[in-house]
PDB file of C-alpha atoms in Angstrom:
ATOM      1  CA  MET A   1     -19.674-111.241  30.632  1.00 47.00           C
ATOM      2  CA  LYS A   2     -23.413-110.839  30.094  1.00 72.00           C
ATOM      3  CA  MET A   3     -23.124-107.986  27.614  1.00 81.00           C
ATOM      4  CA  LYS A   4     -25.414-108.089  24.584  1.00 89.00           C
ATOM      5  CA  CYS A   5     -24.769-105.876  21.566  1.00 91.00           C
ATOM      6  CA  PHE A   6     -27.444-104.703  19.113  1.00 96.00           C
ATOM      7  CA  ASP A   7     -27.786-102.771  15.876  1.00 97.00           C
ATOM      8  CA  TYR A   8     -30.907-100.652  15.321  1.00 98.00           C
ATOM      9  CA  ALA A   9     -31.161-101.819  11.698  1.00 97.00           C
ATOM     10  CA  THR A  10     -31.540-105.492  12.687  1.00 97.00           C
ATOM     11  CA  LEU A  11     -33.939-105.133  15.646  1.00 98.00           C
ATOM     12  CA  PRO A  12     -37.336-106.783  15.018  1.00 96.00           C
ATOM     13  CA  ARG A  13     -40.044-104.265  14.110  1.00 96.00           C
ATOM     14  CA  VAL A  14     -43.597-104.495  15.489  1.00 96.00           C
ATOM     15  CA  GLN A  15     -46.243-102.347  13.762  1.00 96.00           C
ATOM     16  CA  TRP A  16     -48.890-100.583  15.868  1.00 92.00           C
ATOM     17  CA  PRO A  17     -52.587-100.849  14.958  1.00 88.00           C
ATOM     18  CA  GLU A  18     -53.810 -98.695  12.056  1.00 86.00           C
ATOM     19  CA  GLY A  19     -50.258 -97.631  11.085  1.00 88.00           C
ATOM     20  CA  GLN A  20     -49.925 -95.238  14.033  1.00 93.00           C
ATOM     21  CA  GLY A  21     -46.310 -96.262  14.605  1.00 96.00           C
ATOM     22  CA  GLU A  22     -43.874 -99.056  15.341  1.00 97.00           C
ATOM     23  CA  THR A  23     -41.677-100.410  18.128  1.00 97.00           C
ATOM     24  CA  ARG A  24     -38.229-101.996  17.972  1.00 98.00           C
ATOM     25  CA  ASP A  25     -37.440-103.718  21.258  1.00 97.00           C
ATOM     26  CA  ILE A  26     -33.835-103.778  22.430  1.00 97.00           C
ATOM     27  CA  VAL A  27     -34.624-105.819  25.530  1.00 96.00           C
ATOM     28  CA  CYS A  28     -37.534-106.657  27.836  1.00 95.00           C
ATOM     29  CA  TRP A  29     -36.008-108.091  30.992  1.00 93.00           C
ATOM     30  CA  PRO A  30     -36.692-110.735  32.181  1.00 92.00           C
ATOM     31  CA  VAL A  31     -39.611-111.400  29.764  1.00 86.00           C
ATOM     32  CA  SER A  32     -41.666-109.265  27.389  1.00 81.00           C
ATOM     33  CA  ASP A  33     -45.092-109.927  28.880  1.00 80.00           C
ATOM     34  CA  ASP A  34     -44.068-109.037  32.446  1.00 87.00           C
ATOM     35  CA  PHE A  35     -40.902-106.956  32.200  1.00 94.00           C
ATOM     36  CA  ALA A  36     -39.092-105.372  35.151  1.00 95.00           C
ATOM     37  CA  TRP A  37     -37.347-103.009  32.718  1.00 97.00           C
ATOM     38  CA  ARG A  38     -37.546-102.465  28.992  1.00 97.00           C
ATOM     39  CA  ALA A  39     -35.530-100.536  26.406  1.00 98.00           C
ATOM     40  CA  CYS A  40     -36.923 -99.858  22.941  1.00 98.00           C
ATOM     41  CA  PHE A  41     -37.224 -97.445  20.044  1.00 98.00           C
ATOM     42  CA  THR A  42     -40.601 -96.114  18.953  1.00 97.00           C
ATOM     43  CA  THR A  43     -41.508 -94.325  15.767  1.00 98.00           C
ATOM     44  CA  ILE A  44     -44.798 -92.413  15.856  1.00 97.00           C
ATOM     45  CA  HIS A  45     -46.379 -91.800  12.428  1.00 97.00           C
ATOM     46  CA  GLN A  46     -49.838 -90.545  13.497  1.00 96.00           C
ATOM     47  CA  ASN A  47     -51.497 -88.834  16.452  1.00 96.00           C
ATOM     48  CA  GLY A  48     -53.081 -91.227  18.932  1.00 93.00           C
ATOM     49  CA  LEU A  49     -53.056 -92.836  22.350  1.00 91.00           C
ATOM     50  CA  LEU A  50     -49.906 -94.288  23.867  1.00 90.00           C
ATOM     51  CA  ARG A  51     -50.202 -97.655  25.546  1.00 88.00           C
ATOM     52  CA  GLN A  52     -50.800 -97.522  29.295  1.00 91.00           C
ATOM     53  CA  PHE A  53     -48.328 -99.392  31.554  1.00 93.00           C
ATOM     54  CA  PRO A  54     -49.453 -99.642  35.212  1.00 93.00           C
ATOM     55  CA  ASP A  55     -46.634 -99.496  37.838  1.00 95.00           C
ATOM     56  CA  ILE A  56     -44.179 -98.327  35.143  1.00 96.00           C
ATOM     57  CA  GLU A  57     -42.037 -95.180  35.049  1.00 97.00           C
ATOM     58  CA  ARG A  58     -41.233 -94.041  31.523  1.00 96.00           C
ATOM     59  CA  SER A  59     -38.300 -92.054  30.131  1.00 97.00           C
ATOM     60  CA  ILE A  60     -38.448 -90.915  26.523  1.00 97.00           C
ATOM     61  CA  VAL A  61     -35.760 -89.224  24.418  1.00 98.00           C
ATOM     62  CA  LEU A  62     -36.494 -87.561  21.061  1.00 98.00           C
ATOM     63  CA  LEU A  63     -33.983 -88.792  18.448  1.00 98.00           C
ATOM     64  CA  LYS A  64     -35.502 -87.651  15.123  1.00 97.00           C
ATOM     65  CA  GLY A  65     -38.304 -85.338  14.052  1.00 97.00           C
ATOM     66  CA  LYS A  66     -39.661 -81.950  15.109  1.00 97.00           C
ATOM     67  CA  GLY A  67     -41.349 -83.195  18.271  1.00 97.00           C
ATOM     68  CA  VAL A  68     -44.470 -84.552  19.896  1.00 98.00           C
ATOM     69  CA  ARG A  69     -46.917 -83.160  22.460  1.00 97.00           C
ATOM     70  CA  LEU A  70     -47.727 -85.636  25.249  1.00 97.00           C
ATOM     71  CA  THR A  71     -50.964 -84.970  27.126  1.00 96.00           C
ATOM     72  CA  SER A  72     -53.229 -86.522  29.716  1.00 94.00           C
ATOM     73  CA  PRO A  73     -55.892 -84.124  31.099  1.00 89.00           C
ATOM     74  CA  GLY A  74     -55.036 -83.119  34.648  1.00 88.00           C
ATOM     75  CA  PHE A  75     -51.803 -85.160  34.713  1.00 90.00           C
ATOM     76  CA  LEU A  76     -49.510 -84.413  31.794  1.00 93.00           C
ATOM     77  CA  GLU A  77     -48.846 -81.588  29.329  1.00 95.00           C
ATOM     78  CA  HIS A  78     -45.393 -81.666  27.727  1.00 96.00           C
ATOM     79  CA  GLU A  79     -43.924 -80.827  24.332  1.00 97.00           C
ATOM     80  CA  LEU A  80     -40.987 -83.124  23.618  1.00 97.00           C
ATOM     81  CA  VAL A  81     -39.023 -80.939  21.180  1.00 98.00           C
ATOM     82  CA  LYS A  82     -35.435 -80.871  22.437  1.00 96.00           C
ATOM     83  CA  LYS A  83     -33.475 -83.794  21.013  1.00 96.00           C
ATOM     84  CA  MET A  84     -31.354 -85.999  23.289  1.00 95.00           C
ATOM     85  CA  THR A  85     -33.050 -84.644  26.444  1.00 95.00           C
ATOM     86  CA  PRO A  86     -34.848 -87.291  28.542  1.00 96.00           C
ATOM     87  CA  PHE A  87     -38.408 -86.660  29.731  1.00 97.00           C
ATOM     88  CA  HIS A  88     -39.846 -88.796  32.560  1.00 96.00           C
ATOM     89  CA  PHE A  89     -43.538 -89.556  33.095  1.00 96.00           C
ATOM     90  CA  SER A  90     -45.805 -92.172  34.617  1.00 95.00           C
ATOM     91  CA  GLY A  91     -46.974 -95.116  32.543  1.00 94.00           C
ATOM     92  CA  ASP A  92     -50.028 -95.354  34.850  1.00 94.00           C
ATOM     93  CA  ILE A  93     -51.813 -92.599  32.962  1.00 92.00           C
ATOM     94  CA  GLN A  94     -53.388 -92.863  29.527  1.00 91.00           C
ATOM     95  CA  SER A  95     -51.415 -90.416  27.372  1.00 94.00           C
ATOM     96  CA  HIS A  96     -52.118 -88.932  23.973  1.00 95.00           C
ATOM     97  CA  ALA A  97     -49.325 -88.233  21.476  1.00 96.00           C
ATOM     98  CA  GLU A  98     -49.818 -85.368  19.012  1.00 97.00           C
ATOM     99  CA  LEU A  99     -47.134 -84.885  16.371  1.00 97.00           C
ATOM    100  CA  LEU A 100     -45.899 -81.305  15.982  1.00 96.00           C
ATOM    101  CA  HIS A 101     -44.951 -81.907  12.338  1.00 93.00           C
ATOM    102  CA  ASP A 102     -44.054 -85.258  10.744  1.00 95.00           C
ATOM    103  CA  SER A 103     -43.088 -88.615  12.271  1.00 97.00           C
ATOM    104  CA  VAL A 104     -40.780 -88.802  15.292  1.00 98.00           C
ATOM    105  CA  GLN A 105     -38.381 -91.466  16.489  1.00 98.00           C
ATOM    106  CA  CYS A 106     -37.764 -91.876  20.233  1.00 98.00           C
ATOM    107  CA  PHE A 107     -35.634 -93.957  22.580  1.00 98.00           C
ATOM    108  CA  ASN A 108     -37.628 -95.317  25.529  1.00 98.00           C
ATOM    109  CA  ILE A 109     -36.795 -96.785  28.907  1.00 98.00           C
ATOM    110  CA  MET A 110     -39.519 -98.288  31.078  1.00 97.00           C
ATOM    111  CA  THR A 111     -38.954 -99.488  34.651  1.00 97.00           C
ATOM    112  CA  ARG A 112     -41.301-101.207  37.082  1.00 96.00           C
ATOM    113  CA  ARG A 113     -41.222 -98.662  39.935  1.00 95.00           C
ATOM    114  CA  SER A 114     -41.430-101.321  42.655  1.00 93.00           C
ATOM    115  CA  CYS A 115     -38.209-102.997  41.371  1.00 93.00           C
ATOM    116  CA  TRP A 116     -36.032-100.650  39.285  1.00 95.00           C
ATOM    117  CA  ALA A 117     -35.081 -96.994  38.796  1.00 96.00           C
ATOM    118  CA  SER A 118     -33.384 -95.502  35.750  1.00 96.00           C
ATOM    119  CA  GLU A 119     -31.280 -92.489  34.932  1.00 96.00           C
ATOM    120  CA  VAL A 120     -30.764 -91.504  31.295  1.00 97.00           C
ATOM    121  CA  SER A 121     -27.918 -89.167  30.297  1.00 96.00           C
ATOM    122  CA  LEU A 122     -25.896 -88.014  27.303  1.00 96.00           C
ATOM    123  CA  VAL A 123     -22.245 -89.128  27.516  1.00 97.00           C
ATOM    124  CA  SER A 124     -19.190 -88.072  25.515  1.00 97.00           C
ATOM    125  CA  ASP A 125     -16.337 -89.296  27.734  1.00 97.00           C
ATOM    126  CA  GLU A 126     -14.849 -92.591  28.937  1.00 96.00           C
ATOM    127  CA  ARG A 127     -16.955 -94.537  31.464  1.00 93.00           C
ATOM    128  CA  LEU A 128     -16.590 -97.649  33.589  1.00 90.00           C
ATOM    129  CA  LEU A 129     -19.379-100.137  33.011  1.00 86.00           C
ATOM    130  CA  PRO A 130     -21.075-100.543  36.409  1.00 82.00           C
ATOM    131  CA  THR A 131     -20.846-104.131  37.646  1.00 80.00           C
ATOM    132  CA  ALA A 132     -23.610-103.753  40.259  1.00 84.00           C
ATOM    133  CA  HIS A 133     -26.223-102.178  37.939  1.00 88.00           C
ATOM    134  CA  SER A 134     -27.889-103.071  34.673  1.00 92.00           C
ATOM    135  CA  GLY A 135     -27.541-100.669  31.791  1.00 93.00           C
ATOM    136  CA  VAL A 136     -28.130 -99.780  28.178  1.00 96.00           C
ATOM    137  CA  LEU A 137     -26.086 -97.596  25.869  1.00 96.00           C
ATOM    138  CA  TYR A 138     -26.835 -96.386  22.352  1.00 98.00           C
ATOM    139  CA  VAL A 139     -24.342 -94.610  20.076  1.00 98.00           C
ATOM    140  CA  LEU A 140     -25.610 -91.308  18.654  1.00 97.00           C
ATOM    141  CA  LYS A 141     -22.373 -90.070  17.038  1.00 97.00           C
ATOM    142  CA  GLY A 142     -18.841 -91.250  16.430  1.00 97.00           C
ATOM    143  CA  ARG A 143     -17.190 -94.532  17.339  1.00 97.00           C
ATOM    144  CA  TRP A 144     -16.691 -96.165  20.730  1.00 97.00           C
ATOM    145  CA  GLU A 145     -14.535 -99.008  22.002  1.00 93.00           C
ATOM    146  CA  MET A 146     -15.640-101.399  24.720  1.00 89.00           C
ATOM    147  CA  THR A 147     -13.013-103.359  26.580  1.00 83.00           C
ATOM    148  CA  GLY A 148     -13.972-106.287  28.746  1.00 72.00           C
ATOM    149  CA  ALA A 149     -16.981-107.024  26.528  1.00 54.00           C
ATOM    150  CA  SER A 150     -17.607-109.418  23.670  1.00 63.00           C
ATOM    151  CA  CYS A 151     -18.116-106.534  21.230  1.00 65.00           C
ATOM    152  CA  VAL A 152     -15.086-104.374  20.598  1.00 82.00           C
ATOM    153  CA  GLN A 153     -16.287-101.295  18.698  1.00 93.00           C
ATOM    154  CA  LEU A 154     -19.668 -99.595  18.343  1.00 96.00           C
ATOM    155  CA  ALA A 155     -20.709 -96.941  15.813  1.00 97.00           C
ATOM    156  CA  PHE A 156     -23.838 -94.856  15.147  1.00 96.00           C
ATOM    157  CA  GLY A 157     -27.012 -96.926  15.460  1.00 97.00           C
ATOM    158  CA  GLN A 158     -25.393 -99.613  17.602  1.00 97.00           C
ATOM    159  CA  GLY A 159     -25.456-100.235  21.323  1.00 96.00           C
ATOM    160  CA  ALA A 160     -25.308-102.737  24.138  1.00 93.00           C
ATOM    161  CA  TRP A 161     -27.127-103.767  27.311  1.00 93.00           C
ATOM    162  CA  TRP A 162     -26.052-105.730  30.354  1.00 89.00           C
ATOM    163  CA  LEU A 163     -27.235-107.252  33.618  1.00 87.00           C
ATOM    164  CA  PRO A 164     -25.721-106.510  37.052  1.00 82.00           C
ATOM    165  CA  ASP A 165     -23.327-109.461  37.056  1.00 76.00           C
ATOM    166  CA  ILE A 166     -20.920-108.339  34.307  1.00 70.00           C
ATOM    167  CA  ARG A 167     -17.187-108.247  34.899  1.00 71.00           C
ATOM    168  CA  GLU A 168     -15.401-104.933  34.751  1.00 76.00           C
ATOM    169  CA  GLY A 169     -15.361-103.071  31.490  1.00 83.00           C
ATOM    170  CA  VAL A 170     -14.787 -99.636  30.000  1.00 89.00           C
ATOM    171  CA  ILE A 171     -16.330 -97.769  27.101  1.00 93.00           C
ATOM    172  CA  LYS A 172     -14.391 -94.890  25.562  1.00 95.00           C
ATOM    173  CA  PRO A 173     -14.764 -92.659  22.514  1.00 97.00           C
ATOM    174  CA  LEU A 174     -12.363 -93.302  19.644  1.00 96.00           C
ATOM    175  CA  ILE A 175     -12.918 -90.005  17.816  1.00 96.00           C
ATOM    176  CA  ALA A 176     -13.720 -86.439  18.881  1.00 95.00           C
ATOM    177  CA  ASP A 177     -17.372 -85.382  19.207  1.00 95.00           C
ATOM    178  CA  SER A 178     -18.611 -88.928  19.938  1.00 97.00           C
ATOM    179  CA  GLN A 179     -21.861 -89.177  21.931  1.00 97.00           C
ATOM    180  CA  LEU A 180     -24.044 -91.918  23.318  1.00 97.00           C
ATOM    181  CA  LEU A 181     -27.158 -92.289  25.429  1.00 97.00           C
ATOM    182  CA  TRP A 182     -26.279 -93.923  28.748  1.00 96.00           C
ATOM    183  CA  VAL A 183     -28.951 -95.617  30.858  1.00 97.00           C
ATOM    184  CA  ASP A 184     -28.110 -96.643  34.410  1.00 95.00           C
ATOM    185  CA  LEU A 185     -30.636 -99.155  35.772  1.00 95.00           C
ATOM    186  CA  ARG A 186     -30.540 -99.735  39.539  1.00 93.00           C
ATOM    187  CA  PRO A 187     -32.519-102.216  41.626  1.00 91.00           C
ATOM    188  CA  VAL A 188     -34.809-100.468  44.142  1.00 90.00           C
ATOM    189  CA  GLY A 189     -34.617-101.382  47.823  1.00 75.00           C
TER     190      GLY A 189
END
């Protein structure tokens, strides 16, 4: 099975210029310089421009902090304030991030629109791991058990990603009130 587990605490951290923020990549598939899809965490410490990604669709989920205003004159005006609610926007446009209070931490999915599409949702029940799609999951609360994978249990701050050729598997909550972010990544065309 091509399932890879990760722990937020051990992901490599890359600082942005001038201390504006940092990124912790979960995966850039197939390679970082020319990814078809990417999953990462970003922490924004200061107001500033977000990196532009031509031909990329972006989904961002607020995990920690009061929120951030994303703007691009004539294209984008959105306050990301509701936690665990995905917001989708184009990476083609140059966007500005303005913090509404202190630092924020976000979960990000980026897909090359000519190759991949993503759907991000909040999950609290048992799910089959799709064998024909790629995916990423990240535990927000509780404990989860994966069967059919190399990792058996996941807790807060841990997750996994996979490519379309995994064997069957299931992820299920082990305790009440467990939640995770679920990303379904489908090839386009």
